[in-house]
CSV table of C-alpha atoms in Angstrom, one decimal:
chain,number,residue,atom,x,y,z
W,22,MET,CA,0.0,0.0,0.0
W,23,GLY,CA,1.4,3.4,-1.0
W,24,GLN,CA,2.3,6.0,1.7
W,25,LEU,CA,0.0,8.6,0.1
W,26,ARG,CA,-3.0,6.3,0.6
W,27,LYS,CA,-2.2,5.9,4.2
W,28,HIS,CA,-1.9,9.7,4.7
W,29,LEU,CA,-5.2,10.3,3.0
W,30,TRP,CA,-6.9,7.6,5.0
W,31,ILE,CA,-5.8,9.3,8.3
W,32,LEU,CA,-7.0,12.7,7.0
W,33,THR,CA,-10.3,11.3,5.8
W,34,LYS,CA,-11.1,9.6,9.2
W,35,LEU,CA,-10.2,12.7,11.2
W,36,ARG,CA,-12.3,14.9,9.0
W,37,GLN,CA,-15.2,12.5,9.3
W,38,TYR,CA,-15.1,11.8,13.1
W,39,LYS,CA,-13.4,15.1,14.2
W,40,ARG,CA,-11.6,13.5,17.2
W,41,LEU,CA,-10.2,10.0,17.5
W,42,THR,CA,-7.9,8.2,20.0
W,43,LEU,CA,-4.9,6.2,18.7
W,44,GLU,CA,-6.8,3.1,19.8
W,45,GLN,CA,-9.8,4.0,17.7
W,46,ILE,CA,-7.7,4.9,14.7
W,47,SER,CA,-5.7,1.6,15.0
W,48,ASP,CA,-8.9,-0.5,15.1
W,49,MET,CA,-10.3,1.3,12.0
W,50,TRP,CA,-6.9,0.9,10.3
W,51,LEU,CA,-7.1,-2.9,10.6
W,52,ASN,CA,-10.7,-3.1,9.5
W,53,ASP,CA,-10.6,-0.6,6.6
W,54,LEU,CA,-7.1,-1.1,5.1
W,55,VAL,CA,-6.7,-4.8,5.6
W,56,THR,CA,-2.9,-4.3,5.7
W,57,GLY,CA,-2.1,-7.1,8.0
W,58,GLU,CA,0.0,-4.8,10.1
W,59,GLU,CA,-0.8,-2.9,13.2
W,60,LEU,CA,-0.5,0.9,13.4
W,61,THR,CA,2.0,1.6,16.1
W,62,LYS,CA,2.3,5.0,17.8
W,63,ARG,CA,5.7,5.5,16.4
W,64,THR,CA,4.5,4.8,12.8
W,65,PHE,CA,1.5,7.0,13.3
W,66,HIS,CA,3.5,10.0,14.5
W,67,LYS,CA,5.8,9.5,11.4
W,68,TYR,CA,2.7,9.7,9.2
W,69,LEU,CA,1.6,12.9,11.0
W,70,ARG,CA,4.9,14.6,10.3
W,71,GLU,CA,4.7,13.5,6.6
W,72,ILE,CA,1.1,14.8,6.4
W,73,GLU,CA,2.2,18.2,7.7
W,74,ASP,CA,5.0,18.3,5.1
W,75,LEU,CA,2.8,17.2,2.2
W,76,PHE,CA,-0.4,19.0,2.9
W,77,ASP,CA,0.5,21.7,5.4
W,78,ILE,CA,-2.1,20.2,7.8
W,79,ASN,CA,-1.2,19.8,11.4
W,80,ILE,CA,-2.7,17.0,13.5
W,81,VAL,CA,-2.4,17.4,17.2
W,82,ASN,CA,-3.3,15.7,20.5
W,83,THR,CA,-5.6,17.0,23.2
W,84,ARG,CA,-2.9,16.1,25.7
W,85,CYS,CA,-5.5,15.4,28.4
W,86,GLY,CA,-8.6,13.3,28.9
W,87,ASP,CA,-8.8,10.6,26.2
W,88,TYR,CA,-5.8,12.1,24.4
W,89,ALA,CA,-7.7,12.2,21.1
W,90,TYR,CA,-6.1,13.4,17.9
W,91,TYR,CA,-7.7,16.1,15.7
W,92,ILE,CA,-7.0,18.4,12.8
W,93,GLU,CA,-5.8,21.8,13.9
W,94,GLY,CA,-7.8,24.5,12.3
W,95,LEU,CA,-10.4,22.2,10.7
W,96,GLU,CA,-12.8,25.1,9.9
W,97,SER,CA,-10.1,27.0,8.0
W,98,LEU,CA,-9.4,23.8,6.1
W,99,LYS,CA,-13.0,23.6,5.0
W,100,ASN,CA,-12.8,27.2,3.7
W,101,ASN,CA,-9.7,26.3,1.6
W,102,GLU,CA,-11.5,25.2,-1.6
W,103,PHE,CA,-8.4,23.9,-3.3
W,104,ARG,CA,-7.1,21.7,-0.5
W,105,THR,CA,-10.6,20.4,0.3
W,106,TRP,CA,-11.2,19.5,-3.3
W,107,LEU,CA,-7.8,17.9,-3.6
W,108,LEU,CA,-8.2,15.7,-0.5
W,109,ASP,CA,-11.8,14.7,-1.5
W,110,SER,CA,-10.7,13.8,-5.0
W,111,TYR,CA,-7.8,11.7,-3.8
W,112,ALA,CA,-10.0,9.9,-1.2
W,113,VAL,CA,-12.7,9.1,-3.8
W,114,MET,CA,-10.2,7.9,-6.4
W,115,ASP,CA,-8.4,5.8,-3.9
W,116,GLN,CA,-11.7,4.1,-2.8
W,117,LEU,CA,-12.6,3.4,-6.4
W,118,GLN,CA,-9.2,1.8,-7.0
W,119,VAL,CA,-9.2,-0.5,-4.0
W,120,ASP,CA,-12.9,-1.5,-3.9
W,121,LYS,CA,-14.1,-3.2,-7.1
W,122,ARG,CA,-17.7,-3.2,-5.8
W,123,LEU,CA,-17.8,0.6,-6.4
W,124,GLN,CA,-16.8,0.3,-10.1
W,125,GLY,CA,-19.8,1.3,-12.2
W,126,ARG,CA,-21.5,2.8,-9.2
W,127,VAL,CA,-19.8,6.3,-9.1
W,128,TYR,CA,-20.1,8.7,-12.0
W,129,PHE,CA,-18.3,11.9,-12.7
W,130,GLU,CA,-19.3,14.9,-14.7
W,131,ASP,CA,-17.8,14.7,-18.2
W,132,ILE,CA,-15.5,17.5,-19.2
W,133,PRO,CA,-15.4,17.1,-22.9
W,134,SER,CA,-12.2,19.0,-23.9
W,135,GLY,CA,-9.3,21.1,-22.8
W,136,GLN,CA,-7.8,18.6,-20.4
W,137,GLN,CA,-4.9,17.8,-22.7
W,138,TRP,CA,-3.3,21.2,-21.7
W,139,LEU,CA,-4.0,20.9,-17.9
W,140,THR,CA,-0.7,19.4,-16.8
W,141,LEU,CA,1.2,21.6,-19.2
W,142,PHE,CA,-0.3,24.8,-17.7
W,143,LEU,CA,0.2,23.4,-14.1
W,144,GLU,CA,3.9,23.1,-15.0
W,145,ALA,CA,4.1,26.6,-16.5
W,146,ILE,CA,2.3,28.1,-13.4
W,147,ARG,CA,4.6,26.2,-11.0
W,148,GLN,CA,7.7,27.4,-12.8
W,149,ASN,CA,6.4,30.9,-13.7
W,150,LYS,CA,7.1,30.3,-17.4
W,151,THR,CA,5.5,32.2,-20.3
W,152,THR,CA,3.5,30.0,-22.7
W,153,THR,CA,2.9,30.4,-26.4
W,154,ILE,CA,-0.7,29.5,-27.3
W,155,THR,CA,-2.6,29.1,-30.6
W,156,TYR,CA,-6.1,30.3,-29.8
W,157,GLN,CA,-9.3,30.2,-31.8
W,158,ARG,CA,-12.3,32.4,-30.6
W,159,TYR,CA,-15.8,31.1,-31.3
W,160,VAL,CA,-16.9,34.5,-32.6
W,161,TYR,CA,-14.3,35.1,-35.3
W,162,GLY,CA,-13.2,31.5,-36.1
W,163,VAL,CA,-9.6,32.7,-36.8
W,164,GLU,CA,-6.6,31.2,-35.1
W,165,ASN,CA,-4.0,33.6,-33.5
W,166,THR,CA,-0.7,32.7,-31.8
W,167,TYR,CA,0.7,34.8,-29.0
W,168,ASP,CA,2.4,34.6,-25.6
W,169,ILE,CA,0.6,34.7,-22.3
W,170,GLU,CA,1.8,34.6,-18.7
W,171,PRO,CA,-0.5,32.0,-17.0
W,172,TYR,CA,-1.4,33.1,-13.4
W,173,ALA,CA,-4.1,30.5,-12.4
W,174,LEU,CA,-6.5,27.8,-13.6
W,175,LYS,CA,-10.3,27.8,-13.0
W,176,LEU,CA,-12.9,25.2,-13.7
W,177,PHE,CA,-16.4,26.5,-14.5
W,178,ASN,CA,-19.4,24.8,-16.1
W,179,ARG,CA,-17.4,21.8,-17.4
W,180,ARG,CA,-14.7,23.9,-19.0
W,181,TRP,CA,-11.2,24.7,-17.8
W,182,TYR,CA,-9.9,28.3,-18.2
W,183,VAL,CA,-6.5,29.9,-17.6
W,184,ILE,CA,-6.3,33.4,-16.1
W,185,ALA,CA,-3.3,35.1,-17.7
W,186,ARG,CA,-1.5,38.4,-18.4
W,187,ASN,CA,-1.2,39.2,-22.0
W,188,PRO,CA,2.2,41.0,-22.4
W,189,SER,CA,1.7,42.4,-25.9
W,190,LEU,CA,-1.7,43.9,-25.0
W,191,SER,CA,-0.2,45.2,-21.7
W,192,ASP,CA,2.6,46.9,-23.6
W,193,ARG,CA,0.3,48.4,-26.2
W,194,GLU,CA,-2.2,49.7,-23.6
W,195,GLN,CA,0.5,50.6,-21.1
W,196,SER,CA,-1.4,48.9,-18.3
W,197,GLU,CA,-1.8,45.4,-17.0
W,198,VAL,CA,-4.1,43.4,-19.3
W,199,ILE,CA,-5.5,40.2,-17.7
W,200,ARG,CA,-7.4,37.9,-20.0
W,201,ILE,CA,-9.3,34.6,-19.5
W,202,TYR,CA,-8.7,31.9,-22.1
W,203,CYS,CA,-10.7,28.7,-22.5
W,204,LEU,CA,-8.5,25.6,-22.8
W,205,ASP,CA,-10.7,23.9,-25.3
W,206,ARG,CA,-10.3,26.7,-27.8
W,207,MET,CA,-6.5,26.1,-27.9
W,208,THR,CA,-5.0,24.1,-30.7
W,209,ASP,CA,-1.4,24.3,-29.5
W,210,VAL,CA,0.4,25.2,-26.3
W,211,LYS,CA,4.2,25.4,-25.7
W,212,ILE,CA,6.1,26.4,-22.6
W,213,THR,CA,8.8,28.9,-23.3
W,214,THR,CA,12.0,29.7,-21.4
W,215,VAL,CA,10.9,33.2,-20.6
W,216,ASP,CA,10.1,33.8,-16.9
W,217,PHE,CA,7.4,36.1,-15.6
W,218,VAL,CA,6.6,37.6,-12.2
W,219,GLU,CA,3.8,35.8,-10.5
W,220,PRO,CA,0.8,37.9,-9.3
W,221,GLU,CA,0.6,39.3,-5.8
W,222,PRO,CA,-1.0,37.1,-3.2
W,223,GLY,CA,-4.8,37.5,-3.3
W,224,GLU,CA,-4.8,39.3,-6.7
W,225,ILE,CA,-6.7,36.6,-8.5
W,226,ASP,CA,-9.1,36.1,-5.6
W,227,ASN,CA,-9.9,39.8,-5.6
W,228,MET,CA,-10.3,39.7,-9.4
W,229,PHE,CA,-13.2,37.2,-8.9
W,230,LYS,CA,-14.4,38.5,-5.6
W,231,ASP,CA,-17.9,39.7,-6.7
W,232,CYS,CA,-18.2,37.6,-9.8
W,233,TYR,CA,-20.5,34.6,-10.4
W,234,GLY,CA,-18.5,32.5,-12.8
W,235,ILE,CA,-15.7,33.1,-15.2
W,236,LEU,CA,-16.4,36.6,-16.4
W,237,ALA,CA,-14.4,38.9,-14.2
W,238,ASP,CA,-15.6,42.2,-15.8
W,239,ASP,CA,-14.8,45.2,-13.6
W,240,SER,CA,-16.7,47.4,-16.0
W,241,THR,CA,-19.9,45.8,-14.7
W,242,PRO,CA,-20.6,47.4,-11.4
W,243,VAL,CA,-21.4,45.4,-8.2
W,244,GLU,CA,-25.1,45.3,-7.5
W,245,ARG,CA,-27.4,44.3,-4.7
W,246,VAL,CA,-29.6,41.7,-6.3
W,247,VAL,CA,-32.7,40.4,-4.6
W,248,ILE,CA,-34.6,37.3,-5.8
W,249,LYS,CA,-37.7,35.5,-4.6
W,250,ALA,CA,-37.7,31.7,-4.9
W,251,TRP,CA,-40.7,29.4,-4.5
W,252,ASP,CA,-41.0,25.9,-3.0
W,253,PRO,CA,-39.1,23.7,-3.7
W,254,GLN,CA,-36.5,25.8,-5.4
W,255,TYR,CA,-35.7,28.0,-2.3
W,256,LYS,CA,-34.8,24.8,-0.4
W,257,TYR,CA,-32.2,23.9,-3.1
W,258,LEU,CA,-30.8,27.5,-2.9
W,259,ARG,CA,-30.5,27.1,0.9
W,260,SER,CA,-28.5,23.9,0.6
W,261,LEU,CA,-26.5,25.1,-2.5
W,262,PRO,CA,-26.2,28.9,-2.7
W,263,LEU,CA,-26.2,30.5,-6.1
W,264,HIS,CA,-23.3,32.7,-5.0
W,265,LYS,CA,-21.1,32.9,-1.9
W,266,SER,CA,-22.6,36.3,-1.0
W,267,GLN,CA,-26.1,34.8,-0.7
W,268,LYS,CA,-28.1,35.8,2.4
W,269,GLU,CA,-31.7,34.8,3.2
W,270,ILE,CA,-33.5,38.0,4.2
W,271,ASP,CA,-37.2,36.8,4.3
W,272,HIS,CA,-39.3,33.6,4.1
W,273,ASP,CA,-42.8,32.2,4.5
W,274,ASP,CA,-44.3,28.8,4.1
W,275,GLU,CA,-44.2,29.0,0.3
W,276,SER,CA,-41.1,31.0,-0.6
W,277,ALA,CA,-37.9,32.6,0.5
W,278,THR,CA,-36.1,35.9,-0.5
W,279,PHE,CA,-32.4,36.0,-1.1
W,280,GLU,CA,-29.9,38.8,-1.4
W,281,TYR,CA,-26.7,38.8,-3.4
W,282,THR,CA,-23.8,41.2,-3.8
W,283,VAL,CA,-22.5,40.4,-7.3
W,284,ARG,CA,-21.5,41.7,-10.7
W,285,PRO,CA,-24.5,40.8,-12.9
W,286,THR,CA,-22.5,39.6,-15.9
W,287,PHE,CA,-23.8,37.3,-18.6
W,288,ASP,CA,-23.0,34.1,-16.8
W,289,PHE,CA,-25.0,35.3,-13.7
W,290,TYR,CA,-28.0,36.0,-16.0
W,291,GLN,CA,-27.6,32.5,-17.3
W,292,ALA,CA,-27.7,31.1,-13.8
W,293,LEU,CA,-30.9,33.0,-13.1
W,294,LEU,CA,-32.5,32.0,-16.5
W,295,SER,CA,-31.8,28.3,-15.7
W,296,GLN,CA,-34.5,28.5,-13.0
W,297,THR,CA,-36.8,31.2,-14.3
W,298,ASP,CA,-40.0,29.3,-13.6
W,299,SER,CA,-39.1,29.0,-9.9
W,300,ILE,CA,-37.7,32.5,-9.1
W,301,GLU,CA,-38.4,36.2,-9.6
W,302,VAL,CA,-35.9,39.0,-9.6
W,303,LEU,CA,-37.3,41.7,-7.3
W,304,GLU,CA,-34.6,44.3,-7.6
W,305,PRO,CA,-32.8,46.2,-9.0
W,306,GLN,CA,-35.3,47.3,-11.6
W,307,ALA,CA,-32.7,47.2,-14.4
W,308,ILE,CA,-32.0,43.5,-13.9
W,309,ARG,CA,-35.7,42.8,-13.5
W,310,ASP,CA,-36.2,44.6,-16.9
W,311,ASN,CA,-33.5,42.5,-18.5
W,312,MET,CA,-35.0,39.3,-17.2
W,313,ARG,CA,-38.4,40.4,-18.7
W,314,ASN,CA,-36.7,40.9,-22.0
W,315,PHE,CA,-35.1,37.5,-21.9
W,316,ALA,CA,-38.5,36.0,-21.1
W,317,LYS,CA,-40.0,37.8,-24.1
W,318,ASN,CA,-37.3,36.4,-26.4
W,319,ILE,CA,-37.9,32.9,-25.0
W,320,TYR,CA,-41.7,33.3,-25.6
W,321,TYR,CA,-41.0,34.5,-29.2
W,322,HIS,CA,-39.0,31.3,-29.9
W,323,TYR,CA,-41.9,29.0,-28.8
W,324,LYS,CA,-45.0,31.1,-29.6
W,325,ASP,CA,-45.6,29.3,-33.0
W,326,ASP,CA,-46.4,26.1,-31.0
W,327,GLU,CA,-49.7,27.8,-29.9
W,328,LYS,CA,-51.0,27.6,-33.5
W,329,LYS,CA,-50.6,23.8,-33.7
């Protein structure tokens, strides 16, 4: 059994049960991993040191009472989307590999394209190397080749995107030009030997702070958006918020009212339109008017069916 699997097993159990004694962990170890070997205190502490080095996660002991072990700062770990996703993904894939009963019982969302460039961009980001991409926009259909400085990767709606600085545009406009490129529109990617300066800590987070999806358009002002959702949709929104700024400000037996602080870009409108029969935009009036116009267009596409 690989060391990584053992590390992930320990992390998974402590995330699940919060606090466990070494005796409890040892019993689970024998039952779950079927290693044929006991988990000694010395070996366990060795794994804890390796977990801290690999994942920057510290597992500590209560040092009193039952001397239970727990993950220090578990709440902050939950708020770290990347590490949580990484640990969950590793844990699921490990279970699928070791338990044949799960094969054909767990399904993943298909990401149709763009994945061929993922590892290459991860390498470029890690090394802070400029990449040369050949890119074809849907609108124009013409391929262009130019250099970009890849800052970060983002997955949204089954597509991978790279957030990057465009040096040529930055020089031309004499200001920093950050663009978002979809990986499945790239026909070629090469890592160059040219270094770039990585963005300041938090720069990318701030860029998407008030955005819904992948469109980080600072020309679209931040708005307070209020929607009303009816049963059962409001229950889904409670369990899976539409945006991280979501706040429930009112409710009754049949509906709930939610407030958002967001830039109402096109992808945010798409999210609203995907549930138009279950929600109503209450304010601001401009967004309400836009939703009405979308509804008119939808009706126009289907109105001929009324004559049949």
